[in-house]
XYZ file of C-alpha atoms in Angstrom:
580
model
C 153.585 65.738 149.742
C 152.788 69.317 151.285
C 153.518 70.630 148.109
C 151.363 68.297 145.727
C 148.379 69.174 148.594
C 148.887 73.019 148.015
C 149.054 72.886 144.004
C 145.596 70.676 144.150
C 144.187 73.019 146.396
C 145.346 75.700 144.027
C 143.758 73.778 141.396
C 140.694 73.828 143.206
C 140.629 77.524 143.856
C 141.211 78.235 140.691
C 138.017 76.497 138.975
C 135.429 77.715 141.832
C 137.429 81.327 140.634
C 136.540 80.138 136.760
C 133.190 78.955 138.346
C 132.465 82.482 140.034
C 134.078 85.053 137.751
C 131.276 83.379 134.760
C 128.402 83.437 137.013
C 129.515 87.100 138.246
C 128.349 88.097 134.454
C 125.000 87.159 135.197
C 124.972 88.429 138.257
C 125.418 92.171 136.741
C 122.579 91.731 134.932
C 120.364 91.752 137.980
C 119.509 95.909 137.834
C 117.784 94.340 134.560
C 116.202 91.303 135.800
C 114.639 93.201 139.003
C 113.002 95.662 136.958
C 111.733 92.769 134.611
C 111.127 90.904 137.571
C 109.075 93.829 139.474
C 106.727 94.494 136.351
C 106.082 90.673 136.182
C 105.587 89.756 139.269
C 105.853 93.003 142.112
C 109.232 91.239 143.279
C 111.661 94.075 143.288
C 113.689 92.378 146.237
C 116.268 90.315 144.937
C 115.791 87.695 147.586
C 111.973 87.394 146.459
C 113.195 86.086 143.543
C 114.545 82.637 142.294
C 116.197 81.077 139.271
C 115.399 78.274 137.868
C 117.391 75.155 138.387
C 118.884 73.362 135.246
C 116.328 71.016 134.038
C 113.503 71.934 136.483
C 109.672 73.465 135.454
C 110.407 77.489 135.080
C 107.479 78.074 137.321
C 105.056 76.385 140.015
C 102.018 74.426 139.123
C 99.538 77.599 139.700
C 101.847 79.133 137.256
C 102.053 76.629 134.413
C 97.871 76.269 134.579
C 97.603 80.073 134.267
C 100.411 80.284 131.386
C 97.880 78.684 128.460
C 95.658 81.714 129.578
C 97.778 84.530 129.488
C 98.229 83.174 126.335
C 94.910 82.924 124.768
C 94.486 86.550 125.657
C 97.214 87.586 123.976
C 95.919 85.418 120.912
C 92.311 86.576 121.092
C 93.205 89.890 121.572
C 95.121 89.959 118.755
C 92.892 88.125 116.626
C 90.602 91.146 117.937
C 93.016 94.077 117.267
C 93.761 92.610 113.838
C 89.797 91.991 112.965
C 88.680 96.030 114.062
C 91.953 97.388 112.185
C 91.088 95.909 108.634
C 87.454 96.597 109.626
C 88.590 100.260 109.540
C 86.569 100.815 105.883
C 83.476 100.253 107.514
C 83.907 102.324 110.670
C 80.961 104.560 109.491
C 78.494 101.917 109.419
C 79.319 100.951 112.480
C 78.907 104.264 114.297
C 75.454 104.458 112.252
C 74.328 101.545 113.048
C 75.009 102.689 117.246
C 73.444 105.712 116.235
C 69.991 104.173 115.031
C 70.278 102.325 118.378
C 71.593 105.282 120.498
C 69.807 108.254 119.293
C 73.280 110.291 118.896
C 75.995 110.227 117.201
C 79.604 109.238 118.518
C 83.054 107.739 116.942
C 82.228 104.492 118.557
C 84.259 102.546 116.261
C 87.359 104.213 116.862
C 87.150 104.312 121.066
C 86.531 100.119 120.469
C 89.903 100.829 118.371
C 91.970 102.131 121.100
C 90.843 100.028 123.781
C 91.976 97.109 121.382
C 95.036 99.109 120.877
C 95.520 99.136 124.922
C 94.614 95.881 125.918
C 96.577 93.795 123.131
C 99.567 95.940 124.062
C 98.886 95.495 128.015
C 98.986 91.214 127.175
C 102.161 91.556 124.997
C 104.479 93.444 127.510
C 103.438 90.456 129.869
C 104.454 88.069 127.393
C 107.462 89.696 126.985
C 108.436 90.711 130.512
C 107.446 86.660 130.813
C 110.164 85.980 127.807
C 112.805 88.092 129.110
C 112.733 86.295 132.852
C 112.646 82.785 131.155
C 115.771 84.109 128.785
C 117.673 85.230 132.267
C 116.831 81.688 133.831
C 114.058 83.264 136.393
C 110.868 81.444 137.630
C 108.240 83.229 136.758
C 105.351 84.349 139.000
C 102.664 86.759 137.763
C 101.070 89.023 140.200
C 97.327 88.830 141.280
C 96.935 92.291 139.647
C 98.081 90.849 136.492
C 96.141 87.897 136.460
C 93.060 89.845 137.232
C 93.985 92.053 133.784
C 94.551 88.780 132.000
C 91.191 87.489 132.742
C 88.837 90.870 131.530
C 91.635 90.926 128.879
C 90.129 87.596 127.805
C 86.977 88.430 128.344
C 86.798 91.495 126.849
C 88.401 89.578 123.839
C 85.855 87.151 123.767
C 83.212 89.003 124.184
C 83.784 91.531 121.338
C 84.591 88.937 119.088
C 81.296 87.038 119.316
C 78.909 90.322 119.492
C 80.590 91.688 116.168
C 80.227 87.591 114.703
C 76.233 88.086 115.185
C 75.624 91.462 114.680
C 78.268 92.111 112.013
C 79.247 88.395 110.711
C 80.426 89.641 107.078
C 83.342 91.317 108.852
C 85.141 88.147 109.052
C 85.092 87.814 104.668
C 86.977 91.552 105.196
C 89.514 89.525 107.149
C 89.647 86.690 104.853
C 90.456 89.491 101.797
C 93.118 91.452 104.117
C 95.035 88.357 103.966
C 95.393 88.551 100.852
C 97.380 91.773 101.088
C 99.117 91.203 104.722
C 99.641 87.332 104.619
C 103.283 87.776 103.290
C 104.285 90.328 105.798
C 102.233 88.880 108.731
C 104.343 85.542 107.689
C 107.656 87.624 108.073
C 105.727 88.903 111.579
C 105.375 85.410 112.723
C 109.015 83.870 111.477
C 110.491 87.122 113.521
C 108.994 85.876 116.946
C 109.244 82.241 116.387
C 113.151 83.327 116.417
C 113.425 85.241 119.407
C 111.207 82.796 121.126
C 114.249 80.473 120.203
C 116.085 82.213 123.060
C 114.473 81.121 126.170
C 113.650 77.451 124.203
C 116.925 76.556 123.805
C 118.048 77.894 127.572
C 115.852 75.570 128.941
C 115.666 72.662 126.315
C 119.813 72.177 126.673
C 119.703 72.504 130.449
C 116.958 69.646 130.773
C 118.324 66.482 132.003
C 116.026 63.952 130.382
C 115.384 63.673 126.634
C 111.514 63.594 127.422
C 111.489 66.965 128.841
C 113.531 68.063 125.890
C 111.250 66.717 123.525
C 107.887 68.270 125.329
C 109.978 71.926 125.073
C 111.315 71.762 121.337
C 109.114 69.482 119.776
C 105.677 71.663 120.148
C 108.162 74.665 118.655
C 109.699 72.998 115.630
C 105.940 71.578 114.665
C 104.594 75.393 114.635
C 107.972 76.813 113.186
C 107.686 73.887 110.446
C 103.556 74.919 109.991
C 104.851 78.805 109.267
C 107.890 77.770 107.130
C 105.197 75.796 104.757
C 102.121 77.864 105.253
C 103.134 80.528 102.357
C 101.865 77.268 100.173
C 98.827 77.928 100.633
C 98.933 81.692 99.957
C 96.684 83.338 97.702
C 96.759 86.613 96.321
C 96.037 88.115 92.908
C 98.509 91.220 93.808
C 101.050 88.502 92.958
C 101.138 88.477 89.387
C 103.426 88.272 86.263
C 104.980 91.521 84.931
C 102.207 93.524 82.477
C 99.261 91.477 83.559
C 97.806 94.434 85.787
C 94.452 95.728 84.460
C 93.636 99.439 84.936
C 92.690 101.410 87.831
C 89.391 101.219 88.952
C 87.076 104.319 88.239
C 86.100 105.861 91.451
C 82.041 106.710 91.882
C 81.906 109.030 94.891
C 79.536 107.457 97.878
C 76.616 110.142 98.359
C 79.324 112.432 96.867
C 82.303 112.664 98.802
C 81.091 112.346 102.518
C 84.321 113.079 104.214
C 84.760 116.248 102.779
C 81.040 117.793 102.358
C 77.843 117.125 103.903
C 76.501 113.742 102.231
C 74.315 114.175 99.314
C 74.185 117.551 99.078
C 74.983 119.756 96.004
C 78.598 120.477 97.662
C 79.361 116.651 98.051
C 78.866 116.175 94.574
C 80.865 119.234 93.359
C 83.638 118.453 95.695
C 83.560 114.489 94.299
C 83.942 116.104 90.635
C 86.162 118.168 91.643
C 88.790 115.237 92.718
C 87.958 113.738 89.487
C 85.771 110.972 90.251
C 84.294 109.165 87.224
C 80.785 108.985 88.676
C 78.190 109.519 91.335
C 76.347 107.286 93.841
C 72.865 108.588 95.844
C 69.892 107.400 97.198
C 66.569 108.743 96.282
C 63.285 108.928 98.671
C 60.092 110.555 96.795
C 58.315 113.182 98.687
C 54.483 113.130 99.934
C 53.512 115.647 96.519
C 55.777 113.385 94.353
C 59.359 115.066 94.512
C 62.146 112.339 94.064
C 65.205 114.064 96.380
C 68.180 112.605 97.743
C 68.023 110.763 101.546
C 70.034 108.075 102.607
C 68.236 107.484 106.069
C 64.568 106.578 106.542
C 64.143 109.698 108.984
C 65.784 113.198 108.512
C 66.963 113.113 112.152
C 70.507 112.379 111.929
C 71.473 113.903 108.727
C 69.190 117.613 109.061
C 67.948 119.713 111.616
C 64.430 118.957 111.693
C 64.885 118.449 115.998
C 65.361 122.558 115.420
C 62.088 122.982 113.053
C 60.004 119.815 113.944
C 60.679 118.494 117.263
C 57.266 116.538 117.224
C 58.080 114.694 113.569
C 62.176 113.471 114.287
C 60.872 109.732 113.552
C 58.498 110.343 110.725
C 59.903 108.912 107.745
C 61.651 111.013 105.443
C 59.130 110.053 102.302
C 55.930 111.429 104.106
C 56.866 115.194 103.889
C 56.284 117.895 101.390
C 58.686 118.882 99.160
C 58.309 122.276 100.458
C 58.645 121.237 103.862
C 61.503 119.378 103.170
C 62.815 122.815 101.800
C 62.807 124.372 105.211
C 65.385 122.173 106.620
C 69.537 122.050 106.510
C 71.165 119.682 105.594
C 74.278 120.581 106.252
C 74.852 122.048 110.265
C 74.951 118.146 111.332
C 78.195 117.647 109.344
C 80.322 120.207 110.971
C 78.810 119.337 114.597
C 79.347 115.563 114.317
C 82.400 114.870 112.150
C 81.066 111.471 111.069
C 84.645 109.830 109.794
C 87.844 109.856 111.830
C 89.811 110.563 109.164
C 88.349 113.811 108.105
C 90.768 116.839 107.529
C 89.430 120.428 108.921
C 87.682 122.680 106.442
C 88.667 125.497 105.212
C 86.485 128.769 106.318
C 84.845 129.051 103.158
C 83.885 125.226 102.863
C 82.630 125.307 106.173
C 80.132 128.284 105.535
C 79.333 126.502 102.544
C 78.695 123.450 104.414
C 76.351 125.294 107.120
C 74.561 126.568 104.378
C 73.382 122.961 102.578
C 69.988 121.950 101.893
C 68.137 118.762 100.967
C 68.991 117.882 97.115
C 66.403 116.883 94.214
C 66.740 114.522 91.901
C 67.053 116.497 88.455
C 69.243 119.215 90.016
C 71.644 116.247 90.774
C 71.030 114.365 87.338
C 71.393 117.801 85.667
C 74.833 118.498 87.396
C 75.972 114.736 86.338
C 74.953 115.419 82.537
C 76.547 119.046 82.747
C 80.185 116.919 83.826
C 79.868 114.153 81.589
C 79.540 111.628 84.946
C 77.732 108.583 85.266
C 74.915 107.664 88.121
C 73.640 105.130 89.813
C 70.975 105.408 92.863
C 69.059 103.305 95.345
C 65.210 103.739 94.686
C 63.584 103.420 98.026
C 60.011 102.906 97.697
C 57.833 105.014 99.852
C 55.713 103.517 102.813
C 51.965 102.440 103.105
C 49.286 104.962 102.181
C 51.578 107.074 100.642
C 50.386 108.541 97.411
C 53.170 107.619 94.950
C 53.419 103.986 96.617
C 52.960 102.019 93.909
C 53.727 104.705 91.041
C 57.126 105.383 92.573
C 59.193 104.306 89.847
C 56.770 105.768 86.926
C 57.529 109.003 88.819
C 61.467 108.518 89.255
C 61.375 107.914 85.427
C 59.705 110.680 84.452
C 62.349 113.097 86.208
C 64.980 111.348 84.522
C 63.445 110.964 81.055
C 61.211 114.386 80.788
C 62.734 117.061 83.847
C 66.616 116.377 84.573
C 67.656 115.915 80.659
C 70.544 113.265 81.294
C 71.841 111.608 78.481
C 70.249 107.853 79.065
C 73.352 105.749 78.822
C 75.106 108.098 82.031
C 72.433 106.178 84.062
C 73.418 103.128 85.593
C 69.645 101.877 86.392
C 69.922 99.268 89.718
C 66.506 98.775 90.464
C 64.947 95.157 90.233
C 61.101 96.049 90.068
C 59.444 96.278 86.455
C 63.037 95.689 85.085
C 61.467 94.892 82.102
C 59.027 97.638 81.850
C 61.660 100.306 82.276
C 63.858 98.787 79.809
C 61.056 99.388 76.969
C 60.915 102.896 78.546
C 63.977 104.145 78.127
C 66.830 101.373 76.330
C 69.746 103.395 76.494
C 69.668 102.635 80.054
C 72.848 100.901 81.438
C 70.663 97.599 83.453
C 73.051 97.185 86.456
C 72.106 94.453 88.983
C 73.280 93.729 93.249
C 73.649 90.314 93.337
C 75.653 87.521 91.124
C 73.591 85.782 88.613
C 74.835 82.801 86.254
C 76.001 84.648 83.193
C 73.222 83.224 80.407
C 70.817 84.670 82.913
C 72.266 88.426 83.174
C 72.737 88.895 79.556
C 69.188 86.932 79.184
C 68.164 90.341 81.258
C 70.568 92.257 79.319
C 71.993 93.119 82.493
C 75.673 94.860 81.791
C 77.262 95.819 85.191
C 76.973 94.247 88.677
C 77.141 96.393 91.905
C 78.150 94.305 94.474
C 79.198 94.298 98.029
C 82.866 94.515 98.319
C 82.935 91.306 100.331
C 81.692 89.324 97.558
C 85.145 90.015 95.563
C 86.574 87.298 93.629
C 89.432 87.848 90.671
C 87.746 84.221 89.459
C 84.005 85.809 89.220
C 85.439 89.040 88.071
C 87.134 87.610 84.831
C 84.709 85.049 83.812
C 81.596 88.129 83.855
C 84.082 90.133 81.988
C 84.559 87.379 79.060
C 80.561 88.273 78.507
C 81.321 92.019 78.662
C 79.648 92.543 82.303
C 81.654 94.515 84.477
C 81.910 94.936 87.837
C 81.627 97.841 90.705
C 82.609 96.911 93.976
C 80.811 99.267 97.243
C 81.587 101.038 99.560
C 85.623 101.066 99.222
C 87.649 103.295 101.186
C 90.369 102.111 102.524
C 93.826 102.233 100.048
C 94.867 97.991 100.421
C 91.273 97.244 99.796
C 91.058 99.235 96.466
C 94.403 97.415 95.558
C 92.612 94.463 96.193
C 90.293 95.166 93.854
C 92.563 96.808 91.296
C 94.532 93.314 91.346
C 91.373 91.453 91.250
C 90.247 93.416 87.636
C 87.345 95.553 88.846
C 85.946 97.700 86.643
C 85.050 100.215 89.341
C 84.427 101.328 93.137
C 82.040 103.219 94.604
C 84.066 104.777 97.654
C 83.899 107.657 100.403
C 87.468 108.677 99.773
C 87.916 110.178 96.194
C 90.354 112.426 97.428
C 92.247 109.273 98.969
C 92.489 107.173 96.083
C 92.427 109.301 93.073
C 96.301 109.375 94.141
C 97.083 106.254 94.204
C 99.059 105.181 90.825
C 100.126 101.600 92.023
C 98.170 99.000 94.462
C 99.998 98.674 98.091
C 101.089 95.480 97.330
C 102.077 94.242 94.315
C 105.008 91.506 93.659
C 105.581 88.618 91.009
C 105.805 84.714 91.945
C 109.760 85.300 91.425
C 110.115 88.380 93.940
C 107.474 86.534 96.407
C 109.480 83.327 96.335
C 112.985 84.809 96.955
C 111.369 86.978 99.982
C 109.704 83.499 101.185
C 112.841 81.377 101.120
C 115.674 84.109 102.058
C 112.912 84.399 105.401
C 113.417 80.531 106.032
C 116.851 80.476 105.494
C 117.875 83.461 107.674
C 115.193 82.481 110.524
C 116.558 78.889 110.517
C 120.401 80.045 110.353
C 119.193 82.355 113.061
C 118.013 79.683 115.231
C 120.461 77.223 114.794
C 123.057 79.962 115.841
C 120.939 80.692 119.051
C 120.910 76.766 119.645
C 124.718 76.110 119.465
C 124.990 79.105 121.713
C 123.129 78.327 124.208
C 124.514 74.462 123.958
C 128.220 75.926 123.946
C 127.486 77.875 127.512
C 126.149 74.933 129.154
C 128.980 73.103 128.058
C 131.972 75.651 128.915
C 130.036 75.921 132.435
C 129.482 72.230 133.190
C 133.460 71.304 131.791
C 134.511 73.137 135.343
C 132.713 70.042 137.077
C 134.234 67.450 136.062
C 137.382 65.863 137.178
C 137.132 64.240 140.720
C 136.030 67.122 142.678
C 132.825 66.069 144.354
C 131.595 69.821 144.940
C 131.689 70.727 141.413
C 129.941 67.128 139.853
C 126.187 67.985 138.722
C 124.048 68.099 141.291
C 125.714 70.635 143.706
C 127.533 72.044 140.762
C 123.787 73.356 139.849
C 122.940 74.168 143.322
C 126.096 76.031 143.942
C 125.902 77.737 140.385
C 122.118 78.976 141.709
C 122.603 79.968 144.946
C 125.947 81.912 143.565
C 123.856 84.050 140.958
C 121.348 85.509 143.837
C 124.536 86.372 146.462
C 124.614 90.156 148.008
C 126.984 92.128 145.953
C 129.324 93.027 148.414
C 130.909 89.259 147.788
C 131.676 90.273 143.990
């Protein structure tokens, strides 16, 4: 009898040593869990921690209400980071825009970039310190200081988001076309966290006691991993195409010239945009007071001269109510090296910089002359000059004369954009190329015998596109800069781009992206597959540990049955070292 008492208390010591030597391993993982732990919540102690019970809420009540907000910052602030990144092509219109506002010019755009950059990463280590604690079985507690970040997080998010929606609305169709080229790998993004989010899930699904609880934790994740799985359906993209069906590059017309690497139009844009082999050349054209068409983007000659230097008094006159010879006096090229307008410029070389300090204000025929001399086609924005100026309502009699009777370009290098007296200017001079800005039904353009539309990149559609180019009207897309939105519109069968990076894209031989149906479906169902092998595999894992550490309870030892099984597994996990 004293023998059969000491082999069952053997028995006994031996499962509590079972018992203890598996909840040891977790207990060496606590160096890791106090660091995660003292990021998360400023609980470095190990007895100001606690772990979760099997089948209990991983956190207080205060917790759970503030969870759905740290998560909506993370999602706004991604939706944020992702909406300024793609918006990256349009950077300089952004900072100009601040700059008619501000008086001065400053890389706006790309501070708003980093402090994106910062804030979305801030949110994501939280969620992932947060992910790490619930993997290890911890409650989770977020510190004040934290929850204070969270919040201007959000409302920094927020706030951003709406201001760009009303002052800058067409942002979100450059969002809707990056799709196009990221959906597949943002798809892959979103697969790869819904599996490691499978982790903590499955820890605390299996250890819940009642099937409703277990329902309220998996079912929420299988309907958004089943949404993702399905949404490549969907998907549209014209970079996914059959073998051979790619049209031609686009021809690149160079934006003022080629504005990151010379003073905008200025002689030295222009010879640096031919140099890089551009196909043609974009400009705006003011006239003078005495009748002088010469190139000026801005209404004023503040931001892109030095007329602060020679005027001071006349900064806000507009540009169209000075002399030509007045106009003569100024640089227009000191502004360039001072301000660096794009954030991707590369330095200049000595000689292009003295070049650059050395630019003045552009005419019309010199630049229409230069065009003709390199075989290059133009096209121009006619600005027509303010009240009570003399050429106000001659303005494009005089533009026509310079082209027709001054500059000598051969008529069918000009693209001719202007709306007014269409008709008149067509009788004028017929070897025109009639180029409209806005999409027309086709019995209308060729009505107008219109042959080319210049449109906003936004308004790109591979539909629109190929039914204008069954009528032989062809398509230029502006202002393009950016590499995966001039594969965009390679896929999509433009004709051409008008872009600030000829240098950029001249090299390109191949859009970013570019797949067939075949290679996109194989990439789309090997993902499924290998995320939902993945997750079944974390699943059965974390099913097989509960079960090897609940199979020590059972038998008809009271100590080890569920309840203070879990209690004693708990309190075990948090003991002082000195007991391992």
């Amino acid at each position: 009898m004293e023998a059969s008492s000491t082999s069952l208390k053997r028995l006994k010591f031996g499962k509590l040593k079972v018992v203890r030597r598996r909840l040891l391993q977790r207990y060496e993982h606590q160096p890791f869990i106090s660091c995660l732990a003292g990021f998360y919540s400023c609980r470095w102690k190990r007895y100001q921690r606690r772990r979760t019970e099997p089948g209990k809420c991983c956190c207080k009540t205060r917790e759970c209400v503030f969870s759905p907000l740290l998560v909506g910052a993370f999602c706004f602030s991604l939706i944020f980071l992702y909406m300024w990144s793609e918006a990256k092509n349009d950077y300089n219109n952004f900072d100009w825009y601040n700059y008619g506002n501000l008086g001065f010019w400053f890389l706006w755009s790309l501070v708003l970039l980093i402090v994106a950059a910062i804030l979305f990463t801030y949110i994501t280590l939280l969620l992932v310190l947060a992910m790490c604690l619930l993997s290890e079985g911890q409650q989770l507690y977020l510190h004040w200081s934290h929850k204070i970040g969270t919040f201007l997080v959000l409302g920094f998010s927020i706030t951003a988001l709406f201001i760009l929606s009303v002052l800058w609305g067409d942002q979100w169709k450059t969002v809707r076309l990056s799709f196009q080229i990221t959906a597949p790998y943002l798809h892959i993004g979103a697969i790869t966290i819904m599996v490691l989010l499978s982790w903590p899930v499955a820890l605390h699904a299996i250890r819940a006691h009642k099937k409703v609880v277990q329902v309220i934790i998996v079912g929420p994740y299988l309907a958004i991993l089943l949404f993702l799985f399905l949404i490549p359906l969907g998907m549209y993209s014209p970079c996914i195409r059959e073998m051979g069906t790619l049209g031609p590059k686009p021809a690149l017309i160079g934006h003022r010239g080629a504005p990151m690497l010379a003073p905008e139009n200025t002689e030295m844009s222009f010879q640096k945009t031919i140099e890089h082999g551009a196909d043609g050349l974009e400009t705006d054209v003011t006239i003078s007071y005495d009748g002088v068409p010469f190139l000026m983007h801005d209404s004023t000659l503040r931001r892109t001269t030095n007329i602060k230097e020679v005027y001071p008094n006349d900064t806000a006159q507009n540009a169209a109510l000075f002399s030509w010879d007045t106009l003569q006096e100024l640089n227009a090229g000191t502004w360039f090296l001072k301000d660096k307008p794009f954030s991707c410029m590369g330095s200049l070389s000595r000689a292009d910089q003295n070049q650059a300090m050395n630019q003045s204000i552009y005419k019309l025929s010199n630049f229409l002359r230069l065009a003709d001399s390199q075989n290059k086609v133009v096209i121009f924005d006619l600005y027509r000059p303010p009240e009570k100026h003399p050429y106000r309502n001659s303005w494009i009699n005089r533009t026509l004369e310079v082209i027709l009777n001054e500059s000598g370009i051969r008529p069918h290098l000009v693209l001719w954009l202007e709306d007014d007296m269409r008709s008149f200017v067509q009788s004028v001079a017929p070897g025109f190329q009639q180029t409209i800005g806005r999409k027309a039904p086709v019995e209308d353009l060729l009505m107008d015998n219109i042959v080319k539309l210049n449109l906003a990149y936004t308004e790109m559609s591979s539909e629109d596109i190929r039914k204008y180019a069954e009528r032989n009207i062809t398509t230029n897309f502006y202002v393009i800069s950016e590499p995966w939105l001039f594969s965009l519109a390679w896929c999509s069968g433009a004709h051409s781009v008008t872009t600030n990076a000829v240098h950029t894209l001249k090299n390109l031989s191949q859009p970013l992206f570019l797949m067939t149906p075949q290679q996109y479906n194989i990439m789309w169902i090997l993902t499924d597959l290998t995320s939902v092998l993945l997750i079944s595999l974390i699943f059965a894992l974390h099913w097989w540990r509960e079960r090897s550490f609940s199979c020590c309870a059972h038998d008809d030892d009271p100590m080890l049955e569920s309840g203070t099984y879990n209690k004693f597994r708990t309190e075990l996990s948090d003991m002082p070292a000195t007991m391992a």
